[in-house]
Tab-separated table of C-alpha atoms and ligand atoms in Angstrom:
chain	number	residue	atom	x	y	z
A	1	MET	CA	19.435	-7.633	-34.295
A	2	ALA	CA	19.172	-10.653	-36.580
A	3	SER	CA	15.843	-12.457	-36.191
A	4	ASP	CA	17.532	-15.876	-36.385
A	5	GLU	CA	19.521	-15.393	-33.155
A	6	ARG	CA	18.918	-18.221	-30.699
A	7	PHE	CA	16.805	-17.718	-27.586
A	8	PRO	CA	19.537	-17.028	-24.966
A	9	THR	CA	21.120	-14.465	-27.297
A	10	ARG	CA	17.757	-12.765	-27.852
A	11	CYS	CA	17.209	-12.564	-24.066
A	12	ILE	CA	20.290	-10.363	-23.796
A	13	HIS	CA	20.478	-8.427	-27.056
A	14	ALA	CA	16.932	-8.078	-28.414
A	15	GLY	CA	15.493	-4.589	-28.231
A	16	GLN	CA	18.739	-2.737	-27.611
A	17	VAL	CA	19.845	0.298	-29.614
A	18	ALA	CA	23.266	1.962	-29.782
A	19	ASP	CA	23.733	4.330	-26.857
A	20	PRO	CA	25.732	7.566	-27.360
A	21	TYR	CA	27.711	6.847	-24.164
A	22	GLY	CA	28.160	3.123	-24.837
A	23	ALA	CA	25.689	1.892	-22.183
A	24	PRO	CA	25.058	-1.812	-22.881
A	25	TYR	CA	21.306	-1.415	-22.340
A	26	VAL	CA	18.699	1.274	-22.935
A	27	PRO	CA	18.733	3.300	-19.689
A	28	VAL	CA	15.723	4.258	-17.588
A	29	TYR	CA	14.158	7.325	-19.182
A	30	ASN	CA	12.471	8.333	-15.978
A	31	THR	CA	10.402	11.147	-17.422
A	32	THR	CA	6.715	11.545	-18.072
A	33	THR	CA	7.069	13.635	-21.227
A	34	PHE	CA	9.451	14.498	-24.071
A	35	GLY	CA	10.092	17.972	-25.537
A	36	PHE	CA	10.404	19.105	-29.163
A	37	THR	CA	12.438	21.787	-30.889
A	38	ASP	CA	9.411	23.011	-32.849
A	39	THR	CA	5.745	22.307	-33.396
A	40	GLN	CA	6.309	20.436	-36.656
A	41	ALA	CA	8.547	17.907	-34.803
A	42	LEU	CA	5.876	17.510	-32.105
A	43	ARG	CA	3.189	16.885	-34.723
A	44	GLU	CA	5.312	14.196	-36.353
A	45	ALA	CA	5.863	12.457	-33.002
A	46	ALA	CA	2.170	12.709	-32.104
A	47	ALA	CA	1.316	11.010	-35.406
A	48	ALA	CA	3.496	7.977	-34.502
A	49	PRO	CA	3.549	7.671	-30.684
A	50	ASP	CA	4.250	3.948	-31.015
A	51	ARG	CA	7.645	4.812	-32.475
A	52	ARG	CA	8.679	8.224	-31.121
A	53	PRO	CA	8.981	9.238	-27.454
A	54	LEU	CA	6.112	11.577	-26.565
A	55	TYR	CA	4.296	10.835	-23.296
A	56	THR	CA	4.989	7.895	-20.976
A	57	ARG	CA	1.367	6.918	-20.268
A	58	TYR	CA	0.930	6.344	-24.024
A	59	GLY	CA	3.799	3.852	-23.776
A	60	SER	CA	5.873	6.170	-25.948
A	61	ASN	CA	9.031	6.153	-23.834
A	62	PRO	CA	12.387	4.678	-25.007
A	63	THR	CA	12.694	2.349	-21.989
A	64	ILE	CA	9.227	0.944	-22.650
A	65	PHE	CA	9.913	0.606	-26.399
A	66	ALA	CA	13.089	-1.361	-25.578
A	67	VAL	CA	11.439	-3.912	-23.292
A	68	GLU	CA	8.602	-4.331	-25.793
A	69	ARG	CA	11.062	-5.170	-28.586
A	70	GLN	CA	12.702	-7.668	-26.225
A	71	LEU	CA	9.328	-9.255	-25.273
A	72	ALA	CA	8.260	-9.516	-28.923
A	73	ALA	CA	11.539	-11.231	-29.842
A	74	LEU	CA	11.208	-13.777	-27.026
A	75	GLU	CA	7.697	-14.888	-28.085
A	76	GLY	CA	8.443	-14.653	-31.811
A	77	GLY	CA	5.729	-11.994	-32.169
A	78	GLU	CA	5.725	-9.047	-34.554
A	79	ALA	CA	5.171	-6.649	-31.639
A	80	ALA	CA	4.507	-6.518	-27.888
A	81	LEU	CA	2.857	-4.235	-25.338
A	82	VAL	CA	3.919	-4.053	-21.696
A	83	PHE	CA	1.422	-3.355	-18.898
A	84	GLY	CA	1.338	-2.500	-15.208
A	85	ALA	CA	0.006	-6.018	-14.347
A	86	GLY	CA	-0.941	-9.276	-16.018
A	87	MET	CA	-4.603	-8.529	-15.340
A	88	ALA	CA	-4.207	-5.142	-17.056
A	89	ALA	CA	-2.954	-6.947	-20.163
A	90	ILE	CA	-5.807	-9.481	-20.124
A	91	SER	CA	-8.435	-6.763	-19.484
A	92	ALA	CA	-7.149	-4.559	-22.306
A	93	VAL	CA	-7.201	-7.499	-24.752
A	94	CYS	CA	-10.824	-8.200	-23.767
A	95	MET	CA	-11.808	-4.535	-24.149
A	96	ALA	CA	-10.158	-4.329	-27.570
A	97	HIS	CA	-11.367	-7.588	-29.094
A	98	GLY	CA	-14.134	-8.995	-26.891
A	99	GLN	CA	-17.163	-6.980	-27.956
A	100	GLY	CA	-18.881	-10.145	-29.167
A	101	GLY	CA	-18.229	-11.755	-25.807
A	102	VAL	CA	-15.336	-13.531	-24.112
A	103	ALA	CA	-15.135	-17.235	-23.326
A	104	VAL	CA	-12.561	-18.854	-21.053
A	105	VAL	CA	-12.084	-22.508	-21.924
A	106	GLY	CA	-10.738	-24.805	-19.201
A	107	ASN	CA	-9.007	-23.856	-15.992
A	108	ALA	CA	-7.527	-20.414	-15.568
A	109	TYR	CA	-6.293	-17.948	-12.987
A	110	GLY	CA	-9.081	-16.845	-10.627
A	111	GLY	CA	-8.699	-13.178	-11.668
A	112	THR	CA	-9.347	-14.084	-15.322
A	113	LEU	CA	-12.412	-16.104	-14.326
A	114	GLU	CA	-13.683	-13.137	-12.268
A	115	LEU	CA	-13.113	-10.688	-15.140
A	116	VAL	CA	-15.047	-12.819	-17.605
A	117	SER	CA	-17.824	-14.098	-15.346
A	118	GLU	CA	-18.480	-10.912	-13.316
A	119	ARG	CA	-16.795	-7.688	-14.500
A	120	LEU	CA	-17.513	-7.915	-18.239
A	121	PRO	CA	-21.154	-9.011	-17.696
A	122	ALA	CA	-21.563	-6.021	-15.324
A	123	LEU	CA	-20.875	-3.852	-18.405
A	124	GLY	CA	-23.443	-5.789	-20.432
A	125	TRP	CA	-20.794	-7.882	-22.233
A	126	ARG	CA	-21.145	-11.615	-22.661
A	127	GLY	CA	-18.769	-13.683	-20.552
A	128	HIS	CA	-18.728	-17.477	-20.546
A	129	LEU	CA	-16.697	-20.025	-18.607
A	130	ALA	CA	-16.452	-23.393	-20.362
A	131	PHE	CA	-15.432	-26.177	-18.006
A	132	PRO	CA	-12.489	-28.499	-18.740
A	133	ASP	CA	-14.944	-31.367	-19.396
A	134	GLU	CA	-16.511	-29.368	-22.272
A	135	MET	CA	-13.334	-29.488	-24.379
A	136	GLU	CA	-14.678	-32.349	-26.477
A	137	ALA	CA	-17.728	-30.298	-27.491
A	138	LEU	CA	-15.890	-27.056	-28.146
A	139	ASP	CA	-17.543	-26.191	-31.473
A	140	GLY	CA	-20.937	-26.217	-29.775
A	141	VAL	CA	-19.697	-24.064	-26.882
A	142	LEU	CA	-18.120	-21.490	-29.205
A	143	SER	CA	-20.985	-21.346	-31.699
A	144	ALA	CA	-22.446	-18.482	-29.624
A	145	GLY	CA	-20.114	-16.124	-31.537
A	146	PHE	CA	-17.576	-14.860	-28.988
A	147	GLY	CA	-14.963	-12.294	-30.052
A	148	VAL	CA	-12.236	-13.747	-27.838
A	149	VAL	CA	-11.459	-17.208	-26.508
A	150	ILE	CA	-8.935	-17.369	-23.648
A	151	ILE	CA	-7.089	-20.479	-22.577
A	152	GLU	CA	-4.313	-20.993	-20.084
A	153	THR	CA	-1.841	-23.786	-20.740
A	154	PRO	CA	-0.420	-25.289	-18.645
A	155	GLY	CA	-3.467	-24.397	-16.561
A	156	ASN	CA	-3.811	-23.023	-13.082
A	157	PRO	CA	-3.694	-24.917	-10.722
A	158	ASP	CA	-4.077	-28.440	-12.189
A	159	LEU	CA	-1.317	-28.122	-14.822
A	160	ALA	CA	-3.654	-29.457	-17.537
A	161	VAL	CA	-2.197	-28.941	-21.005
A	162	LEU	CA	-4.565	-27.845	-23.786
A	163	ASP	CA	-3.912	-28.366	-27.490
A	164	ILE	CA	-3.240	-24.795	-28.662
A	165	GLY	CA	-3.500	-25.652	-32.377
A	166	ALA	CA	-6.801	-27.503	-31.968
A	167	VAL	CA	-8.391	-24.775	-29.815
A	168	ALA	CA	-7.126	-22.115	-32.263
A	169	GLU	CA	-8.864	-23.937	-35.122
A	170	ALA	CA	-12.116	-24.204	-33.146
A	171	ALA	CA	-11.916	-20.502	-32.164
A	172	HIS	CA	-11.256	-19.464	-35.763
A	173	ARG	CA	-14.113	-21.640	-37.095
A	174	ALA	CA	-16.350	-19.702	-34.691
A	175	GLY	CA	-14.908	-16.344	-35.800
A	176	ALA	CA	-13.041	-15.672	-32.524
A	177	LEU	CA	-9.434	-14.829	-31.696
A	178	LEU	CA	-7.507	-17.260	-29.525
A	179	VAL	CA	-5.600	-15.636	-26.651
A	180	VAL	CA	-3.228	-17.919	-24.717
A	181	ASP	CA	-2.108	-17.086	-21.188
A	182	SER	CA	1.344	-18.657	-21.281
A	183	THR	CA	2.471	-17.411	-17.852
A	184	PHE	CA	3.164	-20.894	-16.434
A	185	ALA	CA	5.292	-21.937	-19.421
A	186	SER	CA	7.261	-18.733	-20.114
A	187	PRO	CA	8.607	-18.176	-23.648
A	188	VAL	CA	11.485	-20.541	-22.857
A	189	ASN	CA	9.208	-23.575	-22.759
A	190	GLN	CA	6.452	-22.714	-25.253
A	191	ASN	CA	5.609	-20.194	-28.001
A	192	PRO	CA	1.812	-20.201	-28.578
A	193	LEU	CA	1.955	-17.839	-31.588
A	194	ALA	CA	3.891	-20.475	-33.519
A	195	LEU	CA	1.190	-23.024	-32.643
A	196	GLY	CA	-1.749	-20.984	-33.961
A	197	ALA	CA	-2.660	-18.530	-31.164
A	198	ASP	CA	-3.521	-14.974	-32.220
A	199	LEU	CA	-2.196	-13.274	-29.084
A	200	VAL	CA	-0.133	-14.397	-26.086
A	201	VAL	CA	-0.478	-12.830	-22.650
A	202	HIS	CA	1.834	-13.123	-19.651
A	203	SER	CA	1.706	-12.055	-16.078
A	204	ALA	CA	5.249	-10.669	-16.216
A	205	THR	CA	5.013	-10.504	-12.422
A	206	LYS	CA	5.915	-14.202	-12.555
A	207	TYR	CA	8.749	-15.856	-14.545
A	208	LEU	CA	9.473	-12.875	-16.808
A	209	GLY	CA	10.152	-10.664	-13.770
A	210	GLY	CA	11.373	-13.697	-11.879
A	211	HIS	CA	12.360	-12.147	-8.522
A	212	SER	CA	8.992	-11.335	-6.872
A	213	ASP	CA	9.909	-7.660	-6.997
A	214	LEU	CA	7.891	-6.231	-9.884
A	215	THR	CA	4.292	-6.280	-11.111
A	216	ALA	CA	3.788	-6.188	-14.889
A	217	GLY	CA	2.026	-7.813	-17.824
A	218	ALA	CA	2.659	-8.347	-21.514
A	219	VAL	CA	0.794	-9.093	-24.742
A	220	MET	CA	2.589	-10.279	-27.869
A	221	GLY	CA	1.297	-10.794	-31.407
A	222	PRO	CA	0.682	-9.097	-34.769
A	223	ALA	CA	0.909	-5.282	-34.705
A	224	ALA	CA	-2.560	-4.930	-36.258
A	225	LEU	CA	-4.154	-6.862	-33.372
A	226	LEU	CA	-2.142	-4.948	-30.780
A	227	GLU	CA	-3.072	-1.492	-32.052
A	228	PRO	CA	-6.568	-1.411	-30.485
A	229	VAL	CA	-5.143	-2.981	-27.301
A	230	ALA	CA	-2.672	-0.077	-27.064
A	231	GLY	CA	-5.626	2.308	-27.353
A	232	TRP	CA	-7.263	0.775	-24.273
A	233	ARG	CA	-3.955	0.717	-22.377
A	234	LYS	CA	-3.620	4.429	-23.046
A	235	THR	CA	-7.122	5.460	-22.012
A	236	LEU	CA	-7.266	3.134	-19.002
A	237	GLY	CA	-3.783	4.279	-17.917
A	238	GLN	CA	-2.321	0.753	-17.717
A	239	THR	CA	1.253	1.478	-18.836
A	240	PRO	CA	3.992	0.553	-16.323
A	241	SER	CA	6.487	3.086	-15.042
A	242	PRO	CA	9.834	3.319	-16.894
A	243	GLU	CA	11.539	1.923	-13.737
A	244	THR	CA	9.345	-1.191	-13.887
A	245	ALA	CA	9.981	-1.568	-17.625
A	246	ALA	CA	13.754	-1.385	-17.034
A	247	LEU	CA	13.583	-3.852	-14.142
A	248	LEU	CA	11.642	-6.255	-16.355
A	249	ALA	CA	14.200	-5.837	-19.166
A	250	ARG	CA	16.954	-6.626	-16.630
A	251	SER	CA	15.124	-9.784	-15.566
A	252	LEU	CA	14.532	-10.994	-19.131
A	253	ARG	CA	18.323	-11.141	-19.657
A	254	THR	CA	18.499	-14.101	-17.257
A	255	LEU	CA	15.178	-15.708	-18.225
A	256	ASP	CA	16.734	-18.613	-20.114
A	257	VAL	CA	19.154	-19.657	-17.349
A	258	ARG	CA	16.524	-19.230	-14.631
A	259	MET	CA	13.976	-21.352	-16.494
A	260	GLN	CA	16.471	-24.173	-17.051
A	261	ARG	CA	16.841	-24.513	-13.254
A	262	HIS	CA	13.082	-24.080	-12.603
A	263	ASN	CA	12.403	-26.877	-15.119
A	264	ALA	CA	15.030	-29.237	-13.703
A	265	ASN	CA	14.080	-28.650	-10.050
A	266	ALA	CA	10.357	-29.153	-10.691
A	267	GLN	CA	10.985	-32.383	-12.608
A	268	ARG	CA	13.131	-33.713	-9.719
A	269	ILE	CA	10.478	-32.791	-7.137
A	270	ALA	CA	7.631	-34.234	-9.224
A	271	GLU	CA	9.487	-37.549	-9.520
A	272	ALA	CA	10.293	-37.619	-5.790
A	273	MET	CA	6.707	-36.808	-4.770
A	274	ALA	CA	5.211	-39.353	-7.223
A	275	ASN	CA	6.495	-42.138	-4.972
A	276	HIS	CA	5.538	-40.575	-1.637
A	277	PRO	CA	2.816	-42.463	0.289
A	278	ALA	CA	1.234	-39.220	1.583
A	279	VAL	CA	0.767	-37.882	-1.978
A	280	ARG	CA	-2.261	-39.167	-3.896
A	281	GLN	CA	-1.458	-37.414	-7.183
A	282	VAL	CA	1.272	-35.233	-8.643
A	283	HIS	CA	0.057	-32.823	-11.306
A	284	TYR	CA	3.097	-32.143	-13.503
A	285	PRO	CA	3.094	-32.442	-17.318
A	286	GLY	CA	6.687	-33.689	-17.271
A	287	LEU	CA	5.650	-36.976	-15.633
A	288	PRO	CA	4.949	-39.797	-18.127
A	289	ASP	CA	1.694	-40.702	-16.329
A	290	HIS	CA	0.284	-37.131	-16.529
A	291	PRO	CA	-2.818	-37.371	-18.772
A	292	ASP	CA	-1.466	-34.654	-21.108
A	293	HIS	CA	2.186	-35.729	-21.137
A	294	ALA	CA	2.230	-36.684	-24.843
A	295	LEU	CA	0.643	-33.379	-25.866
A	296	ALA	CA	2.992	-31.449	-23.572
A	297	ARG	CA	5.965	-33.118	-25.253
A	298	GLN	CA	4.648	-32.004	-28.644
A	299	GLN	CA	3.980	-28.355	-27.885
A	300	MET	CA	6.415	-27.556	-25.054
A	301	ARG	CA	10.220	-27.686	-24.969
A	302	ALA	CA	10.207	-28.336	-21.189
A	303	PHE	CA	7.519	-28.471	-18.534
A	304	GLY	CA	8.103	-25.500	-16.242
A	305	GLY	CA	8.544	-24.843	-12.550
A	306	MET	CA	4.918	-25.212	-11.415
A	307	LEU	CA	3.402	-28.371	-9.997
A	308	SER	CA	0.511	-29.293	-7.746
A	309	LEU	CA	0.144	-32.135	-5.284
A	310	THR	CA	-3.135	-33.701	-4.221
A	311	LEU	CA	-2.414	-35.011	-0.743
A	312	GLU	CA	-3.958	-37.980	1.031
A	313	GLY	CA	-6.022	-37.014	4.061
A	314	ASP	CA	-8.179	-33.934	4.574
A	315	ALA	CA	-8.044	-30.140	4.331
A	316	ALA	CA	-6.669	-29.795	7.874
A	317	GLY	CA	-3.821	-32.164	7.004
A	318	ALA	CA	-2.988	-30.175	3.860
A	319	MET	CA	-2.952	-26.960	5.884
A	320	ALA	CA	-0.678	-28.575	8.505
A	321	MET	CA	1.705	-29.685	5.736
A	322	VAL	CA	1.848	-26.198	4.218
A	323	ASP	CA	2.439	-24.677	7.666
A	324	ALA	CA	5.256	-27.150	8.374
A	325	LEU	CA	7.264	-26.163	5.270
A	326	GLU	CA	10.387	-24.161	6.050
A	327	LEU	CA	11.918	-23.290	2.673
A	328	PHE	CA	8.663	-22.835	0.707
A	329	LEU	CA	7.047	-19.501	1.596
A	330	ASN	CA	3.244	-19.629	1.936
A	331	ALA	CA	2.413	-16.869	-0.556
A	332	PRO	CA	-0.005	-16.466	-3.481
A	333	SER	CA	2.280	-15.932	-6.450
A	334	LEU	CA	4.766	-17.883	-8.574
A	335	GLY	CA	7.764	-17.685	-10.839
A	336	GLY	CA	10.308	-16.120	-8.466
A	337	VAL	CA	13.771	-17.408	-7.580
A	338	GLU	CA	12.421	-18.490	-4.181
A	339	SER	CA	10.049	-21.435	-3.773
A	340	LEU	CA	6.446	-20.662	-2.852
A	341	VAL	CA	3.517	-22.805	-1.771
A	342	THR	CA	-0.179	-22.024	-1.855
A	343	GLN	CA	-3.508	-23.806	-1.434
A	344	PRO	CA	-5.654	-22.756	-4.413
A	345	VAL	CA	-8.852	-23.125	-2.345
A	346	MET	CA	-7.528	-20.406	-0.013
A	347	THR	CA	-6.102	-18.016	-2.618
A	348	SER	CA	-6.403	-18.006	-6.420
A	349	HIS	CA	-9.673	-20.003	-6.503
A	350	ALA	CA	-11.162	-19.004	-3.125
A	351	ASP	CA	-14.084	-17.214	-4.820
A	352	LEU	CA	-15.373	-20.321	-6.646
A	353	ASP	CA	-18.100	-22.353	-4.951
A	354	GLU	CA	-17.432	-25.955	-3.982
A	355	ARG	CA	-19.317	-27.483	-6.937
A	356	GLU	CA	-17.407	-25.414	-9.470
A	357	ARG	CA	-14.082	-26.203	-7.821
A	358	ALA	CA	-14.916	-29.910	-7.942
A	359	ARG	CA	-15.736	-29.679	-11.666
A	360	ARG	CA	-12.390	-27.964	-12.199
A	361	GLY	CA	-10.547	-30.695	-10.296
A	362	ILE	CA	-9.446	-28.330	-7.510
A	363	GLY	CA	-9.650	-30.269	-4.272
A	364	GLU	CA	-9.286	-29.208	-0.648
A	365	THR	CA	-6.027	-31.147	-0.305
A	366	MET	CA	-4.449	-29.616	-3.397
A	367	VAL	CA	-1.192	-27.799	-2.704
A	368	ARG	CA	0.438	-25.786	-5.490
A	369	LEU	CA	4.211	-25.374	-5.579
A	370	SER	CA	6.176	-22.734	-7.418
A	371	VAL	CA	9.575	-24.372	-7.483
A	372	GLY	CA	12.404	-21.865	-7.150
A	373	LEU	CA	16.112	-21.993	-7.851
A	374	GLU	CA	17.278	-23.459	-4.535
A	375	ASP	CA	19.039	-26.830	-4.416
A	376	ALA	CA	16.536	-29.529	-5.440
A	377	ASP	CA	17.663	-31.900	-2.652
A	378	ASP	CA	17.020	-29.212	-0.034
A	379	LEU	CA	13.522	-28.612	-1.439
A	380	ILE	CA	12.722	-32.347	-1.492
A	381	ALA	CA	13.977	-32.692	2.101
A	382	ASP	CA	11.735	-29.796	3.147
A	383	LEU	CA	8.670	-31.367	1.496
A	384	GLU	CA	9.439	-34.739	3.086
A	385	GLN	CA	9.814	-33.304	6.592
A	386	ALA	CA	6.575	-31.282	6.196
A	387	LEU	CA	4.625	-34.348	4.982
A	388	ALA	CA	6.009	-36.369	7.926
A	389	ARG	CA	5.180	-33.671	10.484
A	390	ALA	CA	1.655	-33.252	9.084
A	391	GLY	CA	1.130	-36.992	9.556
B	401	PLP	C1	-1.638	-17.545	-15.002
B	401	PLP	C2	-1.847	-16.144	-14.508
B	401	PLP	N1	-2.305	-15.208	-15.366
B	401	PLP	C3	-2.508	-13.929	-14.960
B	401	PLP	C4	-2.275	-13.538	-13.656
B	401	PLP	C5	-2.486	-12.119	-13.261
B	401	PLP	O1	-1.247	-11.478	-13.145
B	401	PLP	P1	-0.963	-10.165	-12.274
B	401	PLP	O2	-1.038	-10.557	-10.835
B	401	PLP	O3	0.399	-9.728	-12.738
B	401	PLP	O4	-2.028	-9.171	-12.629
B	401	PLP	C6	-1.800	-14.470	-12.732
B	401	PLP	C7	-1.552	-14.079	-11.336
B	401	PLP	O5	-1.306	-14.875	-10.462
B	401	PLP	C8	-1.589	-15.808	-13.172
B	401	PLP	O6	-1.149	-16.756	-12.318
């Protein structure tokens, strides 16, 4: 397909190949292996398993190839790899490129923090967590010679926006690759590769899957950087099943329309909550008084479906508010068609001690919302009744 197709067209047509029976999409090749007419044909396939179907764990399966072409087209990357989970994608990138050490700069998903601060050091690898307040002194932080720098923007759970171009320059000055976790934004709202990132990772479990019914991950970027990542995916057995790949491909066809509603609903809710007396602060980059609003306007097309509220009162009050919600399901994920609520201190950042949480701006009364596709007025009414009931 032509590379200049616009985003909604790419969502639907990218990655497809002509089917002998006229199927509009590459079907689910639900097999573990592929046979050959003779040994010479097998040897040719084995020499290029990234292009010819051979063995599904290697990722060499037509259904997996198709969703990878689609993912690459959506991020504007040369190539993509799909994984069985977002954490599988992030781990494989670290294994492939992080021999010199891995640094996470700013806030990030708790699983990424755990990987870098505990799992990699357990193998003897250097892992470093740079706090959000160290951004100004980034060159000093990165001078230790890390192989990989990871950032998440917008960040989890405070929705801080980091300057991808500026961090990429600092990472490159220090000889590191910049990997951006763009899960919160989705490729509809932001394309980090175009802003200077070397690789983009997504928990495809979230907006890319979009229905809370699949677990997957993705990495997009130049083929040369993805080749060693594919090697780790193969040996660690991190490839998703063909059914999951096909379900993800199905979901990507509606990504653009879903994100438009996520964006609009979250903006409406952020504006409504900004004036609520029980809400001390709304963390949403689409609000003009968000500290990173100007930067967000420069590097994002829209601001996404995630927002956090810091409530007045105490932890018990925040818990009472969450428990009083009727439409928002209390569940630790995001990006589905249904609205979810979570308290980061109970879920994604439960393993951090109090001092570290404070330095990351994650308070006990912080409530994170994943705004779904319901009617915005119904969601606002639900939040208002829960805040009233919680007192
Ligand atoms: C921003 C972000 N990155 C990565 C992950 C990990 O994704 P997965 O649960 O698909 O492994 C998550 C999970 O919540 C996340 O929120």
